[in-house]
Structure formats: C-alpha cells, structure tokens
C-alpha positions as a printed Julia matrix, in Angstrom:
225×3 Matrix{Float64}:
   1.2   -17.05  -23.04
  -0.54  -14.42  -21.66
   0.99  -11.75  -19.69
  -1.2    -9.92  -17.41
  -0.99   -7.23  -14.13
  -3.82   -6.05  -11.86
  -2.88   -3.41   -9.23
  -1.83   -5.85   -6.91
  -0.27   -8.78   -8.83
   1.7    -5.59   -9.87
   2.83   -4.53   -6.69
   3.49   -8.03   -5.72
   5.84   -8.41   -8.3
   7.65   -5.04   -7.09
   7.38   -6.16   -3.68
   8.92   -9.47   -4.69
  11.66   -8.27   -6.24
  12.69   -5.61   -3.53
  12.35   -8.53   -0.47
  14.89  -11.13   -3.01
  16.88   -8.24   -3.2
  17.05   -7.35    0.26
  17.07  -11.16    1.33
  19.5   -12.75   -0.54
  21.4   -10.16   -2.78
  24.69  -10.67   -1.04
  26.26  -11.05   -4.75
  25.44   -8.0    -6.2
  26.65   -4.78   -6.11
  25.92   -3.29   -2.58
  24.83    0.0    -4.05
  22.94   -0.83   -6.68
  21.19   -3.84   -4.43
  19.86   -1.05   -2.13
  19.1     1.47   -4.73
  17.01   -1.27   -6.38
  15.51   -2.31   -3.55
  14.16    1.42   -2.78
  12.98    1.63   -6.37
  10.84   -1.35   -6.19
   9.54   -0.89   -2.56
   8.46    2.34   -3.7
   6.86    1.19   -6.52
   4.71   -1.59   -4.78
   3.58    0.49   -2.09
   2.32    2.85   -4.34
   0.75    0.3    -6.0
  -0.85   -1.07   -2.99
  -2.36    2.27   -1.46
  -3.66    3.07   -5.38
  -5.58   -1.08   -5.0
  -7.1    -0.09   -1.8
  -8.53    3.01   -3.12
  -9.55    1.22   -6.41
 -11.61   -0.95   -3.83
 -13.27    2.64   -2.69
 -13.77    3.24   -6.03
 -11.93    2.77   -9.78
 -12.62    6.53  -11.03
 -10.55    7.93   -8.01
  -7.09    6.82   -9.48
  -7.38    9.69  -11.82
  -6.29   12.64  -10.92
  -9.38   14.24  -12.66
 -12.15   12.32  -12.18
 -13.75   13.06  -14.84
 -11.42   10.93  -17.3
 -11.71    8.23  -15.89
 -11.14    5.27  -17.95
  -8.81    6.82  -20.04
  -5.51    5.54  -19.83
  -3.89    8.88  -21.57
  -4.83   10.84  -18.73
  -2.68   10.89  -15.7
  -3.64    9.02  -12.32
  -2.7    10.16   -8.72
   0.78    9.39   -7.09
   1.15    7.64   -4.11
   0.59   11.19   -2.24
  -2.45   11.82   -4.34
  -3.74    8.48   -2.75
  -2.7     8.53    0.58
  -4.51   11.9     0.84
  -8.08   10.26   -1.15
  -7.68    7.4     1.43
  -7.67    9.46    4.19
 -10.49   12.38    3.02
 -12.37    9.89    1.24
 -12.22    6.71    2.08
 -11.86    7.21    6.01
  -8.55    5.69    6.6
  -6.6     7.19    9.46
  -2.55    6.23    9.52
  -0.12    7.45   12.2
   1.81   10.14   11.41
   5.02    7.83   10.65
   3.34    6.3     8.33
   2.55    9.34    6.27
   6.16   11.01    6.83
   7.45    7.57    5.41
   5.27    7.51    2.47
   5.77   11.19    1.5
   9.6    10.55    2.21
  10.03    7.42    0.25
   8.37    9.1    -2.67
  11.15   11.68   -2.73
  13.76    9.53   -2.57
  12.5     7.56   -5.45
  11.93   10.71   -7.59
  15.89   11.54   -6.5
  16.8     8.54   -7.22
  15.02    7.88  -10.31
  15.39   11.7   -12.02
  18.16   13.33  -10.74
  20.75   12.21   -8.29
  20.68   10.49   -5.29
  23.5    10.38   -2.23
  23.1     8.19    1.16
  25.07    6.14    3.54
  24.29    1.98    3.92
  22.94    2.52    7.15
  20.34    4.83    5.79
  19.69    2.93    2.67
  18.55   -0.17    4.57
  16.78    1.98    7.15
  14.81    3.0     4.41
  13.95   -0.18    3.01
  13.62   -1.81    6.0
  10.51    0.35    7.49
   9.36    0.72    3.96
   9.23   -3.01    3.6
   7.33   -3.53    6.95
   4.66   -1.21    6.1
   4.02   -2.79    2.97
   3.4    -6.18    4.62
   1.34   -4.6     7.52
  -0.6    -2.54    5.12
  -1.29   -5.57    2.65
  -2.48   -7.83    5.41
  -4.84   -5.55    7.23
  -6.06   -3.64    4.27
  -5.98   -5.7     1.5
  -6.36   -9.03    2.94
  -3.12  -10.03    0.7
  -0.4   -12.02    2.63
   2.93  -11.46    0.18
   3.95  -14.69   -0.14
   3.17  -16.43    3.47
   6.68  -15.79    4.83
   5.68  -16.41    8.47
   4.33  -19.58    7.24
   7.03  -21.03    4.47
   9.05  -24.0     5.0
  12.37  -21.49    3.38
  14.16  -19.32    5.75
  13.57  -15.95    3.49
  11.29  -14.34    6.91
  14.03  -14.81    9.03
  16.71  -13.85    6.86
  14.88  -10.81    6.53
  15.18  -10.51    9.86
  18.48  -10.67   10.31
  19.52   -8.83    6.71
  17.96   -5.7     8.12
  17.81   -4.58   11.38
  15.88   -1.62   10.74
  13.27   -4.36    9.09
  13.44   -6.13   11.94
  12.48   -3.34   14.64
   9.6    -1.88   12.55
   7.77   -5.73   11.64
   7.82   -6.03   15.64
   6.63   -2.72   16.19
   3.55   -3.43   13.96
   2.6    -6.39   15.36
   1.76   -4.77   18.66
  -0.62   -1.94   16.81
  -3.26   -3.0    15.09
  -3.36   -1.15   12.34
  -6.92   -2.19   11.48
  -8.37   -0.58   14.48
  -7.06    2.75   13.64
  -8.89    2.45   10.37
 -12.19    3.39    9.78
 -14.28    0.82    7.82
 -16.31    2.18    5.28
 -19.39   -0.26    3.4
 -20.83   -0.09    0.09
 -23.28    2.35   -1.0
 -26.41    1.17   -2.56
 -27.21    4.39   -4.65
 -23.32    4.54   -6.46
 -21.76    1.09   -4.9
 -18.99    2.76   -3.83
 -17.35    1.35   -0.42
 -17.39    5.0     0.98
 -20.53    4.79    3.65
 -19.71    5.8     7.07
 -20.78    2.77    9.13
 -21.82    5.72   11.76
 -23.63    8.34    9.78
 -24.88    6.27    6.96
 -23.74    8.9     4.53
 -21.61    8.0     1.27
 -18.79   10.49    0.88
 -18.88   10.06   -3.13
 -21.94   10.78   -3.8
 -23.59   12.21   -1.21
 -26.45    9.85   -0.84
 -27.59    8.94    3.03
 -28.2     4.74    3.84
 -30.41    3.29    5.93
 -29.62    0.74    8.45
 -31.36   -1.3    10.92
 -29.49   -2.41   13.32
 -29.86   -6.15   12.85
 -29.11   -5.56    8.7
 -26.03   -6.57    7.27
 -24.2    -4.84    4.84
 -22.09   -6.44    1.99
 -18.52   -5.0     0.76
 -18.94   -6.52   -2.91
 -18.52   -4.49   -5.89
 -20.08   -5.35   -9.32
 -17.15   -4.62  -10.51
C-alpha cells in the first residue's frame, strides 16, 4: 500500500478528523475533544490557504524563495500565506477572517508549545467559526466540497449544527456573503505560468511581465504543473 498526501488530501484529513471530533465525540474526554479539535482545524486551514497559494504558484510556500524545492528549508505559516494571498495573489478577506486566522494560529502555538487555558464556551466558539471558514474557503476557493455534508444521506451536517452553536451562526452567516465576489481572480501568465495576472491591468505580479488581451480571448487557469 501506498501512503500518500497532497496539500489538500492533507488538510482533508485534518479537517476530517476535527468535524468527527466535533460531531460525534460525545465519548471522549470533553477537554481533550475540543483541544483536538482546535489542533486539527488549525492544521487544515493552514493547509488549505498554503494549496491555494500553491495554485498561484509552488515556489511561494517557502519562506525564501529562492529554495524552493528543498524540503530542509522552512515554508511560510499560515500568516506567511494569508499575507502572499493577499499581496500576491489578489485575494481580499474581511477583516474577521484575518483576526480569526491570526488568532487561531496562536492558540494552536499555546496549545501545542506551552500551555493553554479556556472555558467550553470559548473552545467551541473557536472551533465552530474556525470550522465554517474552512468549508466556505474550500468551496469558493478551492473548488473542494469536504465530504458533501449538505448532500449525504448521514445526519453528520446537521449534527454539526446542533453540536455547535457558534458553528451554526457563522455557516449561515457565510452563506449570505459570497465570499467569491470579494476575491479578486487572478489568470495565468503566459511568460512564468503563474496564476498571478490581474484580469484588469494585464500585469503578472511574479514576474513582472504585462499580457495582452482582446476582449473576446479567453484565458485558461491550467498549470503545467
């Protein structure tokens, strides 16, 4: 058998794990079920901002460029990628968003490397709107629907629903802001086939080259790689 993660099998799996958890893990441990849960959330959405850039292109993961392939050099954090998103790629996310990101990222590190104090209510708060933007952001971004829980014959959407309230509030909010309208989409360049062209100005924000563009010409997204 061969065992094998891309970026977003990867954060699947995270994302898997933290929505069982949250779902149905009335048996375990109530404190260790929501510290896992905020682990793994954590995890997968950094996972998924670090795929969407990836789709901008590979060589931004690392923090220095310039090593890029090598996996002994370090890549950016979920910060590090929020910010290339945003400067680079074009995305624009409402200031929750960020605050949540940057704030879920401590909490993790706490968690994770030193030591880590909260109440329930805060806990599931936390995983709640973390888990909501990881399903809005996966669907609109990255064309990924975790698992088609709107659509399964199971109950685990609803019980979702009704585990977290704080889950429940956010996933509702979302649905009445299109997140992909707030986002500015970016094509491939022809010169360095990076997807970092503004559709506007026709100029590629890695390397600088300018495109062309008639206005009946259509541009495709596909990488050759």
């Amino acid at each position: 058998m061969n065992v094998e993660f891309n970026l977003l099998s990867n954060a699947a799996d995270s994302i898997e794990s933290a929505i069982e958890l949250i779902a149905w893990g009335n048996e375990k441990v109530e404190a260790s079920r929501l510290k896992q849960s905020i682990q793994s959330i954590a995890h997968g959405i950094e996972l998924l901002l670090k795929e969407r850039l990836r789709r901008v292109h590979p060589a931004l993961l690392w923090e220095n460029v310039d090593k890029y392939p090598s996996l002994n050099a370090r890549t950016v954090n979920s910060e590090g990628a929020l910010t290339r998103l945003i400067n680079i790629a074009g995305l624009s996310f409402p200031k929750e968003d960020i605050e949540l990101i940057r704030s879920l990222r401590a909490t993790r590190n706490a968690i994770e490397h030193y030591s880590w104090k909260t109440t329930k209510n805060e806990a599931d708060r936390i995983v709640g709107q973390a888990l909501a933007f990881a399903l809005d952001f996966s669907s609109k971004q990255l064309k990924h629907s975790f698992f088609g829980y709107h659509n399964r014959k199971d109950d685990t959407f609803d019980t979702l629903l009704s585990s977290n309230s704080a889950f429940a509030t956010a996933i509702r909010e979302r649905e009445k802001f299109n997140f992909s309208e707030h986002a500015q989409v970016a094509s491939a360049c022809s010169f360095c086939r990076s997807v970092a062209v503004d559709q506007k100005t026709g100029a590629c924000s890695i390397c600088g080259h300018w495109e062309y563009r008639s206005p009946i010409e259509e541009w495709s997204d596909d990488l050759p790689f």
